[in-house]
PDB file of C-alpha atoms in Angstrom:
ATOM      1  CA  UNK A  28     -64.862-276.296   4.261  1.00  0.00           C
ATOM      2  CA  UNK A  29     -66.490-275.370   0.928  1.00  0.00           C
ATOM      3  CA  UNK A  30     -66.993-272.159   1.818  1.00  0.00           C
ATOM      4  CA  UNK A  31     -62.792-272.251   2.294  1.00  0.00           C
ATOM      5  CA  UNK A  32     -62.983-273.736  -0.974  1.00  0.00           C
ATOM      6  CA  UNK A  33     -65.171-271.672  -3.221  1.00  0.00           C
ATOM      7  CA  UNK A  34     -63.380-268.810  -1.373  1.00  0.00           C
ATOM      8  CA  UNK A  35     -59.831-269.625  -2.766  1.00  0.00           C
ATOM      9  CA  UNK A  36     -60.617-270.103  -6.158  1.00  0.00           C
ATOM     10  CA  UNK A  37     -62.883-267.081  -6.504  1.00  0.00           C
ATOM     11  CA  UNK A  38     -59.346-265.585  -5.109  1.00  0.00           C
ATOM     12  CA  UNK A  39     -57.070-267.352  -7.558  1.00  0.00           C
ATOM     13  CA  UNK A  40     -59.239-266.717 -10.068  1.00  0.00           C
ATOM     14  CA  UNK A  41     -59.194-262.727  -9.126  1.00  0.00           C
ATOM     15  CA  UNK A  42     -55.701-262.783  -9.260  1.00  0.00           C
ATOM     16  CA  UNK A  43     -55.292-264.967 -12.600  1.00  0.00           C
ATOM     17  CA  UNK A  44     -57.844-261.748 -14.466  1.00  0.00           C
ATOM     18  CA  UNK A  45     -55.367-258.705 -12.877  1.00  0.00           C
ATOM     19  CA  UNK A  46     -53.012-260.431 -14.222  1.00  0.00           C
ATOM     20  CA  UNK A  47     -54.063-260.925 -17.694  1.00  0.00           C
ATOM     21  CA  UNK A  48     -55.133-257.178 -17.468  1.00  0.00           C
ATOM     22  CA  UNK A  49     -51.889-255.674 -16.737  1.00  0.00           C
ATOM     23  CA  UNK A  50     -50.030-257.963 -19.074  1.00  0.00           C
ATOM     24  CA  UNK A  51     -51.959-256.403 -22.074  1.00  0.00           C
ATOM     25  CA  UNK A  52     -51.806-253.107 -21.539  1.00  0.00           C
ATOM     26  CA  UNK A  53     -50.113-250.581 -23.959  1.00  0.00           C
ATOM     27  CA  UNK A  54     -46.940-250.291 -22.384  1.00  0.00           C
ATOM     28  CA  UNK A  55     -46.442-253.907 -22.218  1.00  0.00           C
ATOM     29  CA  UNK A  56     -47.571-254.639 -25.765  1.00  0.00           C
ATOM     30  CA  UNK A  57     -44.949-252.227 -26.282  1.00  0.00           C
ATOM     31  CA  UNK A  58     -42.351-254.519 -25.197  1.00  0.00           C
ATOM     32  CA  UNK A  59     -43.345-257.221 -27.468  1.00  0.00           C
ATOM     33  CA  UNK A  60     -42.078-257.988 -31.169  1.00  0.00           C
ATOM     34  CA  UNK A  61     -44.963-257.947 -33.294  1.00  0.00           C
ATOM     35  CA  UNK A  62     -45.571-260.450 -36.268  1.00  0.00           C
ATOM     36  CA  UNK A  63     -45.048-257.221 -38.974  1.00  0.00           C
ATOM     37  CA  UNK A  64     -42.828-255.084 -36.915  1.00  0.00           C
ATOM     38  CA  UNK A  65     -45.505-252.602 -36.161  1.00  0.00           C
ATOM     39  CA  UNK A  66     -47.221-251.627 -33.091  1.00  0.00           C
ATOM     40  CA  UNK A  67     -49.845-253.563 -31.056  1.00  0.00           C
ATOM     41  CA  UNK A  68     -52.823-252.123 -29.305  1.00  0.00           C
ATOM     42  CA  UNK A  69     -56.299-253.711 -27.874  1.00  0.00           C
ATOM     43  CA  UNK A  70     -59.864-252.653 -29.140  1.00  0.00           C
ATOM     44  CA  UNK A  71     -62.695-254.510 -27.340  1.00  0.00           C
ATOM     45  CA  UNK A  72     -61.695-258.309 -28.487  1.00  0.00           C
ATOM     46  CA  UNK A  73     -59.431-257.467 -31.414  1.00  0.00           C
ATOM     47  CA  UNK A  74     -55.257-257.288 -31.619  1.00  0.00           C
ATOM     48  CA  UNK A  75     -54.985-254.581 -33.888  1.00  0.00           C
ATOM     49  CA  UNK A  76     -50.952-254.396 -35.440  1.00  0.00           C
ATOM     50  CA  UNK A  77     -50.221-251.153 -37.171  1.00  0.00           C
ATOM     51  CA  UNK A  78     -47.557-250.848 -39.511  1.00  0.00           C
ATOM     52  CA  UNK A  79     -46.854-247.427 -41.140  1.00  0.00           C
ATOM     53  CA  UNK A  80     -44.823-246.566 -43.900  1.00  0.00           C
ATOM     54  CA  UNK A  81     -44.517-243.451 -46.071  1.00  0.00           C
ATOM     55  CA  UNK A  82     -47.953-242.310 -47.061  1.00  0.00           C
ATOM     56  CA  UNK A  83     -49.348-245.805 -46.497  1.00  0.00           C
ATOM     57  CA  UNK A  84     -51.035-247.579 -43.154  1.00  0.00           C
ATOM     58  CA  UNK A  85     -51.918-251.792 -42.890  1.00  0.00           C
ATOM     59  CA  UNK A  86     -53.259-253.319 -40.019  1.00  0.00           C
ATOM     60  CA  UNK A  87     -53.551-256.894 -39.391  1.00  0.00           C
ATOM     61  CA  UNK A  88     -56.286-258.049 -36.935  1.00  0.00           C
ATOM     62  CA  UNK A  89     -56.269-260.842 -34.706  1.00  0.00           C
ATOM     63  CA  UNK A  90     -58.154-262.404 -31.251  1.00  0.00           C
ATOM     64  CA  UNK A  91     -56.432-261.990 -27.940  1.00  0.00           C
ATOM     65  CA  UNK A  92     -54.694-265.278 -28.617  1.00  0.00           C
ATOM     66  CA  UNK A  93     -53.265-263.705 -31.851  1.00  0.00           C
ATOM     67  CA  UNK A  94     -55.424-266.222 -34.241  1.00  0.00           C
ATOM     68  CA  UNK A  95     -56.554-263.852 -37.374  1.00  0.00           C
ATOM     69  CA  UNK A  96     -59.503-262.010 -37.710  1.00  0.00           C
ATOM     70  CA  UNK A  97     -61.241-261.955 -41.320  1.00  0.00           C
ATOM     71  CA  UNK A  98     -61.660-258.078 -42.097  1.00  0.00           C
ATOM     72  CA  UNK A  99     -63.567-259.199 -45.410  1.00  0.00           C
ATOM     73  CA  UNK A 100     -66.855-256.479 -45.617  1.00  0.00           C
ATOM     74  CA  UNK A 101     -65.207-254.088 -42.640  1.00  0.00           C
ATOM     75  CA  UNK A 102     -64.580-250.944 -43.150  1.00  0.00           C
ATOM     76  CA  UNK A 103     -62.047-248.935 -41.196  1.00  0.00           C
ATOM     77  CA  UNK A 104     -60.441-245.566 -40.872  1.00  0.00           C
ATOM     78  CA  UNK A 105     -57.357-243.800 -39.216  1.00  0.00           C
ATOM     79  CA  UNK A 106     -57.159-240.597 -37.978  1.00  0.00           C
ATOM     80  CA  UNK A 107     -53.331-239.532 -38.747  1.00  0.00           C
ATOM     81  CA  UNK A 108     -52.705-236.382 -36.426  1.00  0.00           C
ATOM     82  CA  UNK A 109     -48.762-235.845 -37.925  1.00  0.00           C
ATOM     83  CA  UNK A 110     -47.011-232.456 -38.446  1.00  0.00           C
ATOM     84  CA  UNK A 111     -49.729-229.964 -37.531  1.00  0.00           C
ATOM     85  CA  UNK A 112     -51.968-231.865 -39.689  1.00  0.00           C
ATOM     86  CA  UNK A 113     -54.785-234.235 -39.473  1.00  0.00           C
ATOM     87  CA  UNK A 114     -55.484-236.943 -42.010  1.00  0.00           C
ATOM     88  CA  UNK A 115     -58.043-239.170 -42.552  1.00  0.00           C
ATOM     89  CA  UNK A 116     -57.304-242.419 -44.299  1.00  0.00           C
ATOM     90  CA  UNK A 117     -60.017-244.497 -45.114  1.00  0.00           C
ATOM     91  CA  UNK A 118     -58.262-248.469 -44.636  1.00  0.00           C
ATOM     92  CA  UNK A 119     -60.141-251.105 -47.224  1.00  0.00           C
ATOM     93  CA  UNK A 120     -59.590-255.115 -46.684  1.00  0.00           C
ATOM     94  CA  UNK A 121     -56.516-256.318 -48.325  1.00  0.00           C
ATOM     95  CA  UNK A 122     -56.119-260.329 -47.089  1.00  0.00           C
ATOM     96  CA  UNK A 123     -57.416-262.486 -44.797  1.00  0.00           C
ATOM     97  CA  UNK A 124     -56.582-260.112 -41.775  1.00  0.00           C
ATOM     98  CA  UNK A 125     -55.541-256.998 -43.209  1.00  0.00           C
ATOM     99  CA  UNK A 126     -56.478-253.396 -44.098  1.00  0.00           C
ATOM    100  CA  UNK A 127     -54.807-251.278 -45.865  1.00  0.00           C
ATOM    101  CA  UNK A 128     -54.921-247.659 -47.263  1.00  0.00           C
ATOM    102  CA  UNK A 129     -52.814-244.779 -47.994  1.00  0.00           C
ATOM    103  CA  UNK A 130     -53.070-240.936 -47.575  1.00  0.00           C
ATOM    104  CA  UNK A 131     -51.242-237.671 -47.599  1.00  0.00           C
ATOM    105  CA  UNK A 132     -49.600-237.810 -44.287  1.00  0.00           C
ATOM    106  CA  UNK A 133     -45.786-237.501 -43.106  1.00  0.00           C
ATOM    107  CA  UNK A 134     -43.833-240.080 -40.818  1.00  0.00           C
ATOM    108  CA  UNK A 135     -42.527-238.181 -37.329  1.00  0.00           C
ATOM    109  CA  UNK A 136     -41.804-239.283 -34.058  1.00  0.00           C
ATOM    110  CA  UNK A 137     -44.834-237.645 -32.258  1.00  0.00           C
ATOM    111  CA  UNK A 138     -47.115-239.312 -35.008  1.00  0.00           C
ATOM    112  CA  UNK A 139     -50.673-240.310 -33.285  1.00  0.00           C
ATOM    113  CA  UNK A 140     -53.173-242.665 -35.506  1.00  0.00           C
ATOM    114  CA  UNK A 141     -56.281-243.502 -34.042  1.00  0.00           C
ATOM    115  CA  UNK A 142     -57.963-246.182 -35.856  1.00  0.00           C
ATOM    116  CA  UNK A 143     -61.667-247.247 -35.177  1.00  0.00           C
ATOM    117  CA  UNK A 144     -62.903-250.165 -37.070  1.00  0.00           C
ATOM    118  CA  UNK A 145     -66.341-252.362 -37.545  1.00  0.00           C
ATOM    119  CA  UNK A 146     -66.215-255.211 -38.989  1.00  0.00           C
ATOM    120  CA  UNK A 147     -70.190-257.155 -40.497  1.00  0.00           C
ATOM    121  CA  UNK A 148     -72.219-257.884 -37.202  1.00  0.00           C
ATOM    122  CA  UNK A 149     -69.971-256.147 -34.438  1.00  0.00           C
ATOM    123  CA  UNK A 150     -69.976-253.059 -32.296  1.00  0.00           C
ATOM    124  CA  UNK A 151     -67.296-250.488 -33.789  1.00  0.00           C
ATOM    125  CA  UNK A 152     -63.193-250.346 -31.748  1.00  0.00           C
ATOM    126  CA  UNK A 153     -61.158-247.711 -31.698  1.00  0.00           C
ATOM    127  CA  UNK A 154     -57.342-247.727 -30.574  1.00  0.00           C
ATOM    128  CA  UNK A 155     -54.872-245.196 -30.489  1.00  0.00           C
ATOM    129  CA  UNK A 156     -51.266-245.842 -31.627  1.00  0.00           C
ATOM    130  CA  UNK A 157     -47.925-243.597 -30.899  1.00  0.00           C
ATOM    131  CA  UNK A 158     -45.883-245.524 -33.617  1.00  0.00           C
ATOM    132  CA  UNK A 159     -42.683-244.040 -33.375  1.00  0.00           C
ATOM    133  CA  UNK A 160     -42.816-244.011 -29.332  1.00  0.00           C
ATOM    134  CA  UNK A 161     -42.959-246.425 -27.321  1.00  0.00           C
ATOM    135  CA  UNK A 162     -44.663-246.302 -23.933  1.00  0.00           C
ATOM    136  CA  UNK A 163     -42.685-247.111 -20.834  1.00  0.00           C
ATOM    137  CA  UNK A 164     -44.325-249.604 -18.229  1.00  0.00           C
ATOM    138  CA  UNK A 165     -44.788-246.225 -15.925  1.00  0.00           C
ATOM    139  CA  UNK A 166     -46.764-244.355 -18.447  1.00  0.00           C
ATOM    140  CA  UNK A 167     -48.784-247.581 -19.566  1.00  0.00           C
ATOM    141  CA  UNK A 168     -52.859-247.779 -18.318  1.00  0.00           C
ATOM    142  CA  UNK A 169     -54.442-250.636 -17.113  1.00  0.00           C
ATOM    143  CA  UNK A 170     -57.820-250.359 -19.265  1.00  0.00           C
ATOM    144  CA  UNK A 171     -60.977-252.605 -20.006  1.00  0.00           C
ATOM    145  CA  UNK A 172     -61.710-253.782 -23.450  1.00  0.00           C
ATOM    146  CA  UNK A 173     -64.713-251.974 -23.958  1.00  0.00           C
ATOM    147  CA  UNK A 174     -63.827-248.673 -24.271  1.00  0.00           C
ATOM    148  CA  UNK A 175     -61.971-245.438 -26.410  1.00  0.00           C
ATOM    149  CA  UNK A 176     -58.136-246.039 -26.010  1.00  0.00           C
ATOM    150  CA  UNK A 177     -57.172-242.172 -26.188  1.00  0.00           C
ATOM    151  CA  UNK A 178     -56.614-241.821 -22.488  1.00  0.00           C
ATOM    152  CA  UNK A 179     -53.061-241.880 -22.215  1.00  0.00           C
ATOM    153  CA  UNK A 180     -50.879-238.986 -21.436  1.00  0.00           C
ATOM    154  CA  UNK A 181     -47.718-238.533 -22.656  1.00  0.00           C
TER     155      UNK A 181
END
């Protein structure tokens, strides 16, 4: 009987962690409303939001239960691949949660940012962001949150 037991929860338990993977993958993030209207990826145990806007990217950092991280003595950059060009924007804390920066770069729809960040006494993320397109749940990857983000095909 406790074999039974141990069995079934190791089972519901299996089942609870599939789920929580596929609910955070890119394509579902994609389907969310974000805090600041921007776009929501995962890097290792961070929320990273990016919000773009002419010449200028913020991100705003948060846990996987969306509770802010400090970015105080990070440091972060983005890698702005946007008409034929690639840009590299270094991103500087800017509040409690946020970096921010700005560089010569143009908005387009097939915009890709890759942002890799470290904040004091943590291994460096990276996350890739399509901001102006939005991943359906058939192109989305299930992924661990340990790894580079710029597997997905398009």
């Amino acid at each position: 009987m406790k074999t039974l037991v141990t069995t079934l929860l190791a089972l519901a338990l299996s089942l609870t962690l599939a789920q929580h993977a596929i609910a955070h993958d890119d394509a579902y993030l994609d389907t969310l409303e974000h805090p600041h209207g921007g776009q929501m990826r995962m890097a290792g145990p961070y929320h990273i939001e990016l919000v773009t806007e002419a010449s200028e990217l913020t991100i705003h950092l948060g846990d996987h239960a969306d509770q802010p991280i400090a970015t105080e003595g990070g440091n972060a950059r983005a890698t702005v691949l946007s008409g034929g060009q690639r840009t590299t924007v270094r991103l500087a804390p800017s509040g409690e949660n946020r970096m921010h920066g700005k560089g010569d770069f143009t908005l387009d729809d097939e915009m890709t940012v890759v942002i890799s960040i470290t904040l004091p006494g943590q291994d460096s993320q990276q996350a890739r962001f399509t901001p102006f397109q939005k991943l359906s749940p058939a192109m989305g990857t299930e992924h661990e949150h340990q790894h580079d983000h710029g597997h997905h095909h398009h």
